[in-house]
Coordinates of C-alpha atoms in Angstrom, one line a residue:
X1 CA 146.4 83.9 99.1
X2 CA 144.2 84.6 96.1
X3 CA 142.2 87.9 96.9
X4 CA 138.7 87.7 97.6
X5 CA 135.3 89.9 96.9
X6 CA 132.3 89.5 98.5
X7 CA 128.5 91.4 98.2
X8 CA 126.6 91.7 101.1
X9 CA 124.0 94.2 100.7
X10 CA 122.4 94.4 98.4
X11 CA 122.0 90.7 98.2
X12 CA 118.7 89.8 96.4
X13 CA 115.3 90.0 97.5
X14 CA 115.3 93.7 98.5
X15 CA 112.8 96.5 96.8
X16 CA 114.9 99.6 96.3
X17 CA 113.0 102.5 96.1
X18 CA 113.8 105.0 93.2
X19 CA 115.8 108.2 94.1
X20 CA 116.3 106.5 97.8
X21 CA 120.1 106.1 98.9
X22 CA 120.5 102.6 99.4
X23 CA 124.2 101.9 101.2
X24 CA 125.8 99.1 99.1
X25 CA 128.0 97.1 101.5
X26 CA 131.2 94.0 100.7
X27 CA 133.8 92.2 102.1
X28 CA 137.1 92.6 100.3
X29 CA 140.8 91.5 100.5
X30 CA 141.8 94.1 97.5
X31 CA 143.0 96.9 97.3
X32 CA 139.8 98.4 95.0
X33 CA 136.5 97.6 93.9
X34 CA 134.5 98.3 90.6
X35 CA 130.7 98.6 91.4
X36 CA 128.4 97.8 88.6
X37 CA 124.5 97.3 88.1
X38 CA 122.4 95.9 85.5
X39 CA 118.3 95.7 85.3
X40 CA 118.4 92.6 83.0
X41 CA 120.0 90.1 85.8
X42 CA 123.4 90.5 84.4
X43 CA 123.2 90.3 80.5
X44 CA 124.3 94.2 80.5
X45 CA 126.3 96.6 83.1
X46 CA 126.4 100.1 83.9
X47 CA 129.4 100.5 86.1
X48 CA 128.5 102.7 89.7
X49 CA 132.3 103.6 90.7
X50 CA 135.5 101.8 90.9
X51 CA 136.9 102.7 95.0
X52 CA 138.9 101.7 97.5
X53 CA 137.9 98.6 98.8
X54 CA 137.7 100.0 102.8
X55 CA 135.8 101.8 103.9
X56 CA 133.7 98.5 102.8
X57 CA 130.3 100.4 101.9
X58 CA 128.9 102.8 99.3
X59 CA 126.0 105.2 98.8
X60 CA 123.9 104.8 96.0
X61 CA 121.4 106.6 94.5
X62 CA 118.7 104.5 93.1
X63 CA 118.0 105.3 89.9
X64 CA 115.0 105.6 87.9
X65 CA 115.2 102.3 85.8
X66 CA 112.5 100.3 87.0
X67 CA 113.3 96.2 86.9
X68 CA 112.5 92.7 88.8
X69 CA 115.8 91.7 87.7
X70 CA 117.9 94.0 89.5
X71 CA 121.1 92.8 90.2
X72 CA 124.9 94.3 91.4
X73 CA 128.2 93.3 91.1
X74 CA 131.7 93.8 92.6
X75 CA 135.2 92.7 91.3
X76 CA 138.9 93.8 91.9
X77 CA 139.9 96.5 90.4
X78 CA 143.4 94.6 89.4
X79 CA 142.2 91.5 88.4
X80 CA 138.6 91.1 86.5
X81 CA 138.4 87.3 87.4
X82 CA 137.4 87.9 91.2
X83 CA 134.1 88.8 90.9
X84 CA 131.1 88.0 92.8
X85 CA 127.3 89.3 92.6
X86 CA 124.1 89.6 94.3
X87 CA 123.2 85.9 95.7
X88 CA 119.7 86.9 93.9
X89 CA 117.7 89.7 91.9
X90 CA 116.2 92.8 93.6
X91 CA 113.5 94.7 92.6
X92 CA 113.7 99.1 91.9
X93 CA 110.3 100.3 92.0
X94 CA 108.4 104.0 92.4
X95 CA 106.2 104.0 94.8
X96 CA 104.8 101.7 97.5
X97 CA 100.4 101.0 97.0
X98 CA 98.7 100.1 100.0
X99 CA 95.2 98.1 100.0
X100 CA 93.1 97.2 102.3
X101 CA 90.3 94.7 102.7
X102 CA 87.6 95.2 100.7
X103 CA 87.4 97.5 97.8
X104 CA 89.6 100.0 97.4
X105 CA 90.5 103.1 95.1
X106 CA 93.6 102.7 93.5
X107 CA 95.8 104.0 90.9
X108 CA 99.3 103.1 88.9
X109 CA 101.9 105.7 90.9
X110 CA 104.2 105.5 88.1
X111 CA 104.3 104.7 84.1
X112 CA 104.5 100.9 85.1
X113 CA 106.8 98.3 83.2
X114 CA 103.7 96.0 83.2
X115 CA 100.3 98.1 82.7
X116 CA 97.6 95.0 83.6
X117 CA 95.6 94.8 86.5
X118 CA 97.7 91.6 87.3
X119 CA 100.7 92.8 87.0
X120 CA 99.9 95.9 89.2
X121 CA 97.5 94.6 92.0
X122 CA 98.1 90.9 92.0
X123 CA 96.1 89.9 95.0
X124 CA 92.9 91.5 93.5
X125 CA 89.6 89.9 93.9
X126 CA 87.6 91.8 91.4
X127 CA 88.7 93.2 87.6
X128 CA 90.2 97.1 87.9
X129 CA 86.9 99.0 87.2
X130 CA 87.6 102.7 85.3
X131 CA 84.7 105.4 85.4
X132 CA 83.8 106.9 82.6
X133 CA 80.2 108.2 82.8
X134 CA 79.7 104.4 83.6
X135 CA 81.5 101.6 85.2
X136 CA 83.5 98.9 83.2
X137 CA 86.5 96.4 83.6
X138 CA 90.2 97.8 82.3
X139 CA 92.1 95.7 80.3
X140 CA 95.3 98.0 81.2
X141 CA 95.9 100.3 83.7
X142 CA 97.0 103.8 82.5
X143 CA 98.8 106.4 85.0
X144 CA 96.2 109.2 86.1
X145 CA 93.1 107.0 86.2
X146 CA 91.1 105.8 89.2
X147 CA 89.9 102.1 89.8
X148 CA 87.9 100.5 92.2
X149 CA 89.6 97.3 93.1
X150 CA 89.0 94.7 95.6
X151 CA 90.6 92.4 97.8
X152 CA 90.3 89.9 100.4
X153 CA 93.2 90.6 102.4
X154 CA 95.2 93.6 103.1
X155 CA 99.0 94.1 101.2
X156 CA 101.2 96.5 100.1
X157 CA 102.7 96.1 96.7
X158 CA 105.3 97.7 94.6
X159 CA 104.9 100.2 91.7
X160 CA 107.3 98.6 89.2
X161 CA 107.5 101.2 87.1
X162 CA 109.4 105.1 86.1
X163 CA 108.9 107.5 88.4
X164 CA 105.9 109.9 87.5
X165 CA 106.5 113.3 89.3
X166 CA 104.2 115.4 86.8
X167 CA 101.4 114.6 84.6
X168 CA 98.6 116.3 82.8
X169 CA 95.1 113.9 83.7
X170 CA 92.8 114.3 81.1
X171 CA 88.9 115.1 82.6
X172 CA 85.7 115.3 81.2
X173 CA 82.7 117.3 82.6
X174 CA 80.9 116.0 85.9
X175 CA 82.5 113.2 87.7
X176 CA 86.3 111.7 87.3
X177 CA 88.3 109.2 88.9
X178 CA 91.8 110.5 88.9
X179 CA 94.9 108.6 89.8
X180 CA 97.9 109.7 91.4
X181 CA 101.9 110.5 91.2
X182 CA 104.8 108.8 92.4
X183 CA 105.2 111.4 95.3
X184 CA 102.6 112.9 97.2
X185 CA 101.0 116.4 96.1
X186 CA 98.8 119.0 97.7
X187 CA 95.6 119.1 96.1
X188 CA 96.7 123.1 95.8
X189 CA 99.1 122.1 93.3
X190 CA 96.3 121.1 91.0
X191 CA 96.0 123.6 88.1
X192 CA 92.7 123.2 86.2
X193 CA 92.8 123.6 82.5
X194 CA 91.5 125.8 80.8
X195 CA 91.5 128.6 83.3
X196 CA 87.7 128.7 83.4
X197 CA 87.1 125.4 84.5
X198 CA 86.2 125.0 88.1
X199 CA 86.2 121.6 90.3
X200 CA 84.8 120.0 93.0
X201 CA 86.8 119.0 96.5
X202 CA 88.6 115.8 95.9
X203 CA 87.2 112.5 97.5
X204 CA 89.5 109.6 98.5
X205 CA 87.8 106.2 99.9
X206 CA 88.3 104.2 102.8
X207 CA 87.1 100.5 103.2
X208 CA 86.3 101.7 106.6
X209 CA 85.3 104.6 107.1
X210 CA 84.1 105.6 103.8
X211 CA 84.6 108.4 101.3
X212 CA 86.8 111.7 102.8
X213 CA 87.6 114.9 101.2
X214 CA 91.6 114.5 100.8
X215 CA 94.1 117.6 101.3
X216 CA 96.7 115.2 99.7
X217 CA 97.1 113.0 96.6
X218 CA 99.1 110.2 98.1
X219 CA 101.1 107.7 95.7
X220 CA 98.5 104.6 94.7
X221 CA 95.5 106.0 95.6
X222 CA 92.1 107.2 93.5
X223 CA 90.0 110.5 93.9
X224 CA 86.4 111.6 92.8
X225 CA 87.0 115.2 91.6
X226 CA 83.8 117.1 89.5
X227 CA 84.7 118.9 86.5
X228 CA 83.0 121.8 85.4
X229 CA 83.6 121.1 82.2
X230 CA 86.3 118.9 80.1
X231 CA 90.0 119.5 80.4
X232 CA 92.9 119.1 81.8
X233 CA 94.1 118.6 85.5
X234 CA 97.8 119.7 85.6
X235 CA 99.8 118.0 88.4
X236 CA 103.1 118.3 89.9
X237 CA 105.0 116.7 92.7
X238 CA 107.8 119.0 92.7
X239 CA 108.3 122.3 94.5
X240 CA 107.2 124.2 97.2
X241 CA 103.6 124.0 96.7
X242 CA 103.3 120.6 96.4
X243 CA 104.2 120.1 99.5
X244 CA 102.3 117.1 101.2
X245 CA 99.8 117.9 104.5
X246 CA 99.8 115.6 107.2
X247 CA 96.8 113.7 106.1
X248 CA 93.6 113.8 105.4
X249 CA 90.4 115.0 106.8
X250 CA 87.2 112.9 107.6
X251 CA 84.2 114.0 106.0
X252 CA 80.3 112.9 105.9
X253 CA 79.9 110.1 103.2
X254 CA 79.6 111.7 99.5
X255 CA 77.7 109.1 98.4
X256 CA 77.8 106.8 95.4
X257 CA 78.9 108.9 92.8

């Protein structure tokens, strides 16, 4: 009987979240497997680990190349020619955006494969509008900007993109929009630059309940922050005091800014 190798999970249609363990899982009658992966939906491979074929599952860390074309394969380890692969692609992303009804503030979690507002909030009703002392449409999205954004119906959509865990946001005096990282951050974290600048609270936005002043800067969202004067905001999502709260707290409206 001719051995056999078969994928089960992942299988295609899955989003795989970067740095997440995903458990790869096969059906074999071999005595070892070679595990690869490729981001181009086969053309290349980048091999995972070649293992006994029982137990029949693996842990994987997902790494941080972002794709729609995501794809894995197993074959014998003694004979190349049984092979099989994922029924269909899977998608590794950064960071999971949730909208809601209505308009939104939103940024690009991650430095994304596809930087248009299309590519990044699909379902959008309205263009992605930046701030910059004034309102006006983006034709790309770059990572530590806000936009206001609206939709007709709620989703949640992937960040297709490579992780962003640290970033400096540029500022300029009075009011910003600023965007987000691919992890959440406590706004204690923030480091204004230079030294002497000082800034406001920062204000997140709800289609319901209105503007809030945010303890956290959560993946995919947008803040108000006023700047004392132009500069940097340095960011981090790593280390102790980046630590996330447990939310956020309600606050009186801030008013259109």
């Amino acid at each position: 009987t001719k051995p056999f190798v078969t994928m089960l999970d992942p299988n295609g249609g899955e989003g795989l979240l970067i740095g997440s363990i995903r458990t790869i899982s096969w059906s074999a009658d071999t005595a070892s497997v070679e595990i690869a992966w490729s981001t181009d939906s086969g053309s290349s491979w980048t091999p995972i680990a070649t293992v006994s074929a029982t137990p029949d599952t693996l842990d994987w860390e997902v790494p941080d190349a972002p794709t729609i074309n995501g794809l894995l394969r197993i074959r014998s380890a003694a004979d190349s020619s049984v092979v099989d692969l994922s029924d269909g692609p899977f998608t590794i992303y950064a960071a999971d955006v949730t909208i809601t009804e209505g308009w939104n503030l939103l940024s690009v979690p991650s430095t994304p494969l596809d930087p248009s507002p299309a590519g990044n909030f699909p379902d959008a009703t309205s263009a992605a509008y930046q701030y910059d002392a004034g309102y006006s449409a983006a034709a790309t999205l770059s990572p530590g900007r806000g936009y206001w954004v609206k939709q007709d119906a709620a989703s949640v959509v992937r960040s297709v993109g490579t992780l962003l865990l640290d970033d400096t946001i540029e500022v300029s005096e009075k009011w910003n929009i600023i965007g987000s990282l691919s992890r959440p951050f406590d706004i204690l974290a923030v480091q204004p630059q230079p030294d002497s600048m000082s800034v406001t609270d920062f204000y997140g936005y709800s289609s319901v309940s209105g503007y809030y002043v945010a303890d956290t800067i959560w993946p995919g969202a947008g803040y108000w922050v006023k700047c004392s004067e132009p500069g940097g905001l340095i960011v981090s999502a790593g280390g102790p005091s980046a630590a996330p709260k447990g939310g956020v707290s309600d606050a009186a409206t801030v008013g259109r800014m």
